[in-house]
């Protein structure tokens, strides 16, 4: 099964973003530190490349991601032209404060009262963009919430007399070419709940985590080696947590939802679902 999700208002949003890029000096792209490749919107990438704007990639939710792999992503992105990459957790205002100096660094020709620095902030739904915008402004402007795609129109925010931020809606793209990306985005709660199957998504997540983070799974769900196969894994969670449906059968669906929730909230520990090298392999596999 592959996952497709593109609410109608996003077509209009794309057009507005193209227009906004004309008048902005740089793009701040918020990515999910656990899935930086999958949370990169190819539409944003192509609009940004057309306009040749400098680019700050912010790996957000770094508190949930594997620190070693986050460092690999930072080195990887910092090798790209006109790009600077930093990792933060928007849960900490002190980390969000790193964003504006990083922007000033990549667009040193702007940032005065006469020539204010104009920044367009973008990202897929639920990546933490509203949390970041609120923190940058230091009061609640953007709506936050864990249901994807709440912000619907562009919003101009004067941070001070030298910096202007344009907030854009959390944006997906019409077709997710790489099927694995669909699952990574669904697991990380970027895609609306009606567009994916929770059991399928949980099983893909399990396949990835058992390769690199088996010890975390063993500890959290009291498993033993060798790790169970897919179906038995969800049964093991259901059994351990006492999830039953009428008639005493194990509730696999509830187990899948619980497992996804544990990953999303960082209950399992700090994990990353892709690295620059696994990304390269997945892209190659997808092309062949
Ligand atoms: P969006 O605008 O990109 O759609 O995302 P938003 O800021 O609404 O954030 C989506 C969810 O992600 C929120 O959780 C928010 O708190 C959480 N979040 C944002 N940044 C970070 C981060 O760096 N680390 C962690 N761990 N979580 C982050 P929520 O479930 O709506 O509720 P709550 O956490 O605010 O209670």
GROMACS .gro file of C-alpha atoms and ligand atoms in nm:
model
  324
    1UNK     CA    1   0.000   0.000   0.000
    2UNK     CA    2   0.130   0.351  -0.075
    3UNK     CA    3   0.010   0.667   0.093
    4UNK     CA    4  -0.126   0.971  -0.096
    5UNK     CA    5  -0.254   1.280   0.076
    6UNK     CA    6  -0.303   1.631  -0.065
    7UNK     CA    7  -0.589   1.842   0.077
    8UNK     CA    8  -0.737   2.080  -0.185
    9UNK     CA    9  -0.632   2.401  -0.008
   10UNK     CA   10  -0.269   2.301  -0.057
   11UNK     CA   11  -0.280   2.369  -0.432
   12UNK     CA   12  -0.374   2.730  -0.356
   13UNK     CA   13  -0.107   2.742  -0.086
   14UNK     CA   14   0.160   2.631  -0.332
   15UNK     CA   15   0.080   2.922  -0.565
   16UNK     CA   16   0.095   3.168  -0.275
   17UNK     CA   17   0.429   3.028  -0.165
   18UNK     CA   18   0.574   3.070  -0.513
   19UNK     CA   19   0.468   3.435  -0.502
   20UNK     CA   20   0.603   3.481  -0.150
   21UNK     CA   21   0.943   3.349  -0.254
   22UNK     CA   22   0.975   3.637  -0.499
   23UNK     CA   23   0.987   3.885  -0.214
   24UNK     CA   24   1.168   3.685   0.054
   25UNK     CA   25   1.545   3.669   0.096
   26UNK     CA   26   1.571   3.318   0.233
   27UNK     CA   27   1.378   3.005   0.320
   28UNK     CA   28   1.368   2.844   0.661
   29UNK     CA   29   1.266   2.482   0.604
   30UNK     CA   30   1.163   2.293   0.913
   31UNK     CA   31   1.232   1.920   0.889
   32UNK     CA   32   1.162   1.637   1.130
   33UNK     CA   33   1.505   1.536   1.266
   34UNK     CA   34   1.396   1.170   1.274
   35UNK     CA   35   1.311   1.171   0.900
   36UNK     CA   36   1.483   1.469   0.735
   37UNK     CA   37   1.480   1.316   0.387
   38UNK     CA   38   1.118   1.201   0.394
   39UNK     CA   39   1.001   1.532   0.544
   40UNK     CA   40   1.168   1.734   0.267
   41UNK     CA   41   0.892   1.862   0.045
   42UNK     CA   42   1.014   1.819  -0.317
   43UNK     CA   43   0.783   2.102  -0.420
   44UNK     CA   44   0.952   2.340  -0.176
   45UNK     CA   45   1.291   2.221  -0.296
   46UNK     CA   46   1.211   2.292  -0.660
   47UNK     CA   47   1.052   2.636  -0.593
   48UNK     CA   48   1.352   2.731  -0.380
   49UNK     CA   49   1.601   2.616  -0.641
   50UNK     CA   50   1.426   2.813  -0.915
   51UNK     CA   51   1.459   3.129  -0.708
   52UNK     CA   52   1.813   3.050  -0.586
   53UNK     CA   53   1.735   3.158  -0.231
   54UNK     CA   54   1.968   3.069   0.059
   55UNK     CA   55   1.829   2.798   0.274
   56UNK     CA   56   1.828   2.726   0.646
   57UNK     CA   57   1.737   2.365   0.719
   58UNK     CA   58   1.618   2.327   1.077
   59UNK     CA   59   1.610   1.969   1.203
   60UNK     CA   60   1.337   2.004   1.464
   61UNK     CA   61   1.236   1.748   1.728
   62UNK     CA   62   1.606   1.670   1.774
   63UNK     CA   63   1.513   1.574   2.133
   64UNK     CA   64   1.340   1.267   1.981
   65UNK     CA   65   1.610   1.177   1.726
   66UNK     CA   66   1.933   0.977   1.749
   67UNK     CA   67   2.207   1.239   1.816
   68UNK     CA   68   2.472   1.057   1.611
   69UNK     CA   69   2.249   1.038   1.304
   70UNK     CA   70   2.139   1.399   1.346
   71UNK     CA   71   2.506   1.498   1.326
   72UNK     CA   72   2.539   1.296   1.004
   73UNK     CA   73   2.246   1.487   0.855
   74UNK     CA   74   2.393   1.824   0.959
   75UNK     CA   75   2.725   1.741   0.785
   76UNK     CA   76   2.538   1.612   0.482
   77UNK     CA   77   2.322   1.923   0.438
   78UNK     CA   78   2.605   2.165   0.516
   79UNK     CA   79   2.785   2.038   0.206
   80UNK     CA   80   2.499   2.159  -0.015
   81UNK     CA   81   2.531   2.499  -0.183
   82UNK     CA   82   2.371   2.802  -0.015
   83UNK     CA   83   2.255   2.580   0.272
   84UNK     CA   84   2.308   2.589   0.646
   85UNK     CA   85   2.166   2.320   0.874
   86UNK     CA   86   2.105   2.331   1.248
   87UNK     CA   87   1.925   2.092   1.486
   88UNK     CA   88   1.694   2.210   1.762
   89UNK     CA   89   1.410   2.109   1.987
   90UNK     CA   90   1.131   2.365   1.966
   91UNK     CA   91   1.025   2.250   2.312
   92UNK     CA   92   1.314   2.468   2.436
   93UNK     CA   93   1.291   2.839   2.357
   94UNK     CA   94   1.667   2.870   2.407
   95UNK     CA   95   1.722   2.638   2.108
   96UNK     CA   96   1.474   2.821   1.885
   97UNK     CA   97   1.685   3.131   1.949
   98UNK     CA   98   1.959   2.979   1.730
   99UNK     CA   99   1.743   3.027   1.419
  100UNK     CA  100   1.764   3.404   1.365
  101UNK     CA  101   2.145   3.434   1.398
  102UNK     CA  102   2.177   3.142   1.155
  103UNK     CA  103   1.952   3.329   0.908
  104UNK     CA  104   2.160   3.645   0.947
  105UNK     CA  105   2.468   3.440   0.868
  106UNK     CA  106   2.338   3.310   0.534
  107UNK     CA  107   2.194   3.645   0.419
  108UNK     CA  108   2.448   3.899   0.548
  109UNK     CA  109   2.345   4.159   0.290
  110UNK     CA  110   2.009   4.215   0.468
  111UNK     CA  111   1.899   4.281   0.825
  112UNK     CA  112   1.886   4.658   0.873
  113UNK     CA  113   1.589   4.890   0.930
  114UNK     CA  114   1.616   5.001   0.565
  115UNK     CA  115   1.671   4.650   0.427
  116UNK     CA  116   1.502   4.413   0.669
  117UNK     CA  117   1.575   4.042   0.636
  118UNK     CA  118   1.266   3.873   0.490
  119UNK     CA  119   1.232   3.506   0.573
  120UNK     CA  120   0.978   3.252   0.453
  121UNK     CA  121   0.924   2.961   0.693
  122UNK     CA  122   0.796   2.632   0.553
  123UNK     CA  123   0.754   2.270   0.650
  124UNK     CA  124   0.529   1.967   0.629
  125UNK     CA  125   0.234   1.950   0.870
  126UNK     CA  126   0.302   1.871   1.237
  127UNK     CA  127   0.678   1.925   1.209
  128UNK     CA  128   0.665   2.190   1.484
  129UNK     CA  129   0.655   2.502   1.267
  130UNK     CA  130   0.384   2.679   1.469
  131UNK     CA  131   0.567   2.606   1.792
  132UNK     CA  132   0.879   2.763   1.640
  133UNK     CA  133   0.694   3.067   1.502
  134UNK     CA  134   0.529   3.130   1.839
  135UNK     CA  135   0.861   3.103   2.012
  136UNK     CA  136   1.032   3.337   1.763
  137UNK     CA  137   0.763   3.595   1.809
  138UNK     CA  138   0.751   3.523   2.179
  139UNK     CA  139   0.373   3.514   2.189
  140UNK     CA  140   0.103   3.285   2.057
  141UNK     CA  141   0.023   3.374   1.694
  142UNK     CA  142   0.030   3.049   1.498
  143UNK     CA  143  -0.213   2.781   1.611
  144UNK     CA  144  -0.044   2.467   1.742
  145UNK     CA  145  -0.196   2.122   1.763
  146UNK     CA  146  -0.124   1.769   1.665
  147UNK     CA  147  -0.382   1.742   1.386
  148UNK     CA  148  -0.190   1.805   1.061
  149UNK     CA  149  -0.249   2.116   0.842
  150UNK     CA  150  -0.407   2.371   1.074
  151UNK     CA  151  -0.239   2.691   0.940
  152UNK     CA  152  -0.408   2.774   0.608
  153UNK     CA  153  -0.285   3.110   0.478
  154UNK     CA  154   0.039   3.307   0.465
  155UNK     CA  155   0.097   3.529   0.765
  156UNK     CA  156   0.340   3.823   0.776
  157UNK     CA  157   0.502   3.869   1.115
  158UNK     CA  158   0.734   4.159   1.202
  159UNK     CA  159   0.975   4.006   1.452
  160UNK     CA  160   1.157   4.340   1.497
  161UNK     CA  161   1.238   4.634   1.271
  162UNK     CA  162   1.513   4.434   1.098
  163UNK     CA  163   1.347   4.097   1.048
  164UNK     CA  164   1.017   3.995   0.888
  165UNK     CA  165   0.893   3.639   0.891
  166UNK     CA  166   0.629   3.498   0.654
  167UNK     CA  167   0.458   3.189   0.793
  168UNK     CA  168   0.314   2.941   0.543
  169UNK     CA  169   0.070   2.652   0.584
  170UNK     CA  170   0.208   2.309   0.669
  171UNK     CA  171   0.234   2.171   0.318
  172UNK     CA  172   0.233   1.825   0.163
  173UNK     CA  173   0.290   1.744  -0.202
  174UNK     CA  174   0.050   1.574  -0.447
  175UNK     CA  175   0.227   1.242  -0.494
  176UNK     CA  176   0.468   1.069  -0.260
  177UNK     CA  177   0.692   0.883  -0.507
  178UNK     CA  178   0.879   0.676  -0.255
  179UNK     CA  179   0.636   0.439  -0.078
  180UNK     CA  180   0.863   0.416   0.226
  181UNK     CA  181   0.845   0.796   0.268
  182UNK     CA  182   0.467   0.769   0.297
  183UNK     CA  183   0.506   0.531   0.590
  184UNK     CA  184   0.778   0.741   0.756
  185UNK     CA  185   0.557   1.050   0.731
  186UNK     CA  186   0.253   0.861   0.859
  187UNK     CA  187   0.449   0.711   1.150
  188UNK     CA  188   0.569   1.059   1.241
  189UNK     CA  189   0.212   1.196   1.225
  190UNK     CA  190   0.261   1.426   0.927
  191UNK     CA  191  -0.019   1.270   0.727
  192UNK     CA  192  -0.384   1.296   0.834
  193UNK     CA  193  -0.510   0.994   1.020
  194UNK     CA  194  -0.764   0.893   0.750
  195UNK     CA  195  -0.497   0.853   0.481
  196UNK     CA  196  -0.303   0.558   0.618
  197UNK     CA  197  -0.350   0.221   0.777
  198UNK     CA  198  -0.221   0.217   1.133
  199UNK     CA  199  -0.135  -0.152   1.137
  200UNK     CA  200   0.063  -0.135   0.808
  201UNK     CA  201   0.241   0.179   0.929
  202UNK     CA  202   0.323   0.026   1.268
  203UNK     CA  203   0.470  -0.281   1.097
  204UNK     CA  204   0.696  -0.072   0.871
  205UNK     CA  205   0.807   0.122   1.180
  206UNK     CA  206   0.881  -0.204   1.361
  207UNK     CA  207   1.088  -0.331   1.067
  208UNK     CA  208   1.303  -0.020   1.077
  209UNK     CA  209   1.341   0.000   1.456
  210UNK     CA  210   1.426  -0.366   1.503
  211UNK     CA  211   1.732  -0.325   1.279
  212UNK     CA  212   1.892  -0.037   1.471
  213UNK     CA  213   1.715  -0.008   1.805
  214UNK     CA  214   1.630  -0.368   1.902
  215UNK     CA  215   1.743  -0.311   2.262
  216UNK     CA  216   1.495  -0.024   2.304
  217UNK     CA  217   1.209  -0.243   2.184
  218UNK     CA  218   1.314  -0.528   2.410
  219UNK     CA  219   1.327  -0.300   2.711
  220UNK     CA  220   1.000  -0.118   2.643
  221UNK     CA  221   0.784  -0.419   2.552
  222UNK     CA  222   0.961  -0.686   2.759
  223UNK     CA  223   1.054  -0.888   2.449
  224UNK     CA  224   1.319  -1.155   2.415
  225UNK     CA  225   1.566  -1.236   2.138
  226UNK     CA  226   1.512  -1.336   1.864
  227UNK     CA  227   1.262  -1.054   1.815
  228UNK     CA  228   0.914  -1.165   1.709
  229UNK     CA  229   0.801  -1.143   1.349
  230UNK     CA  230   0.563  -0.862   1.250
  231UNK     CA  231   0.223  -0.999   1.350
  232UNK     CA  232   0.358  -1.157   1.667
  233UNK     CA  233   0.512  -0.825   1.766
  234UNK     CA  234   0.174  -0.650   1.772
  235UNK     CA  235   0.029  -0.952   1.957
  236UNK     CA  236   0.309  -0.923   2.213
  237UNK     CA  237   0.225  -0.556   2.276
  238UNK     CA  238  -0.146  -0.635   2.299
  239UNK     CA  239  -0.075  -0.915   2.544
  240UNK     CA  240   0.167  -0.714   2.754
  241UNK     CA  241  -0.075  -0.418   2.773
  242UNK     CA  242  -0.389  -0.635   2.812
  243UNK     CA  243  -0.556  -0.507   2.491
  244UNK     CA  244  -0.848  -0.736   2.413
  245UNK     CA  245  -1.158  -0.709   2.196
  246UNK     CA  246  -1.495  -0.874   2.266
  247UNK     CA  247  -1.453  -1.248   2.295
  248UNK     CA  248  -1.106  -1.214   2.445
  249UNK     CA  249  -0.914  -1.183   2.115
  250UNK     CA  250  -0.604  -0.963   2.117
  251UNK     CA  251  -0.665  -0.607   1.994
  252UNK     CA  252  -0.395  -0.570   1.728
  253UNK     CA  253  -0.523  -0.234   1.609
  254UNK     CA  254  -0.496  -0.082   1.956
  255UNK     CA  255  -0.146  -0.229   1.984
  256UNK     CA  256  -0.046  -0.063   1.654
  257UNK     CA  257  -0.186   0.275   1.763
  258UNK     CA  258  -0.006   0.246   2.097
  259UNK     CA  259   0.324   0.157   1.930
  260UNK     CA  260   0.293   0.456   1.690
  261UNK     CA  261   0.212   0.681   1.987
  262UNK     CA  262   0.514   0.554   2.181
  263UNK     CA  263   0.741   0.634   1.886
  264UNK     CA  264   0.584   0.977   1.830
  265UNK     CA  265   0.618   1.081   2.190
  266UNK     CA  266   0.974   0.955   2.227
  267UNK     CA  267   0.872   0.693   2.483
  268UNK     CA  268   1.097   0.434   2.314
  269UNK     CA  269   1.404   0.658   2.338
  270UNK     CA  270   1.585   0.874   2.085
  271UNK     CA  271   1.551   0.713   1.741
  272UNK     CA  272   1.599   0.815   1.379
  273UNK     CA  273   1.422   0.633   1.098
  274UNK     CA  274   1.667   0.730   0.825
  275UNK     CA  275   2.027   0.844   0.782
  276UNK     CA  276   2.190   1.007   0.478
  277UNK     CA  277   2.318   0.665   0.367
  278UNK     CA  278   1.990   0.477   0.420
  279UNK     CA  279   1.822   0.761   0.231
  280UNK     CA  280   2.060   0.722  -0.062
  281UNK     CA  281   1.987   0.349  -0.076
  282UNK     CA  282   1.613   0.402  -0.054
  283UNK     CA  283   1.626   0.657  -0.339
  284UNK     CA  284   1.827   0.418  -0.555
  285UNK     CA  285   1.588   0.132  -0.482
  286UNK     CA  286   1.291   0.353  -0.564
  287UNK     CA  287   1.438   0.453  -0.901
  288UNK     CA  288   1.518   0.098  -1.010
  289LIG     P1  289   0.301   2.243   1.287
  289LIG     O1  290   0.274   2.387   1.309
  289LIG     O2  291   0.424   2.220   1.206
  289LIG     O3  292   0.185   2.166   1.234
  289LIG     O4  293   0.337   2.176   1.428
  289LIG     P2  294   0.307   2.223   1.580
  289LIG     O5  295   0.394   2.338   1.615
  289LIG     O6  296   0.160   2.238   1.597
  289LIG     O7  297   0.361   2.096   1.658
  289LIG     C1  298   0.304   1.968   1.642
  289LIG     C2  299   0.330   1.885   1.765
  289LIG     O8  300   0.473   1.863   1.776
  289LIG     C3  301   0.291   1.953   1.897
  289LIG     O9  302   0.257   1.849   1.986
  289LIG     C4  303   0.419   2.015   1.946
  289LIG    O10  304   0.421   2.035   2.084
  289LIG     C5  305   0.517   1.906   1.904
  289LIG     N1  306   0.654   1.959   1.887
  289LIG     C6  307   0.693   2.066   1.817
  289LIG     N2  308   0.827   2.080   1.821
  289LIG     C7  309   0.873   1.979   1.896
  289LIG     C8  310   1.004   1.937   1.936
  289LIG    O11  311   1.109   1.996   1.901
  289LIG     N3  312   1.012   1.825   2.012
  289LIG     C9  313   0.901   1.755   2.050
  289LIG     N4  314   0.920   1.647   2.126
  289LIG     N5  315   0.777   1.790   2.013
  289LIG    C10  316   0.763   1.901   1.938
  289LIG     P3  317   0.109   1.822   2.039
  289LIG    O12  318   0.094   1.678   2.047
  289LIG    O13  319   0.011   1.904   1.967
  289LIG    O14  320   0.096   1.866   2.182
  289LIG     P4  321   0.185   1.937   2.288
  289LIG    O15  322   0.320   1.870   2.286
  289LIG    O16  323   0.193   2.083   2.245
  289LIG    O17  324   0.109   1.915   2.410
   0.00000   0.00000   0.00000
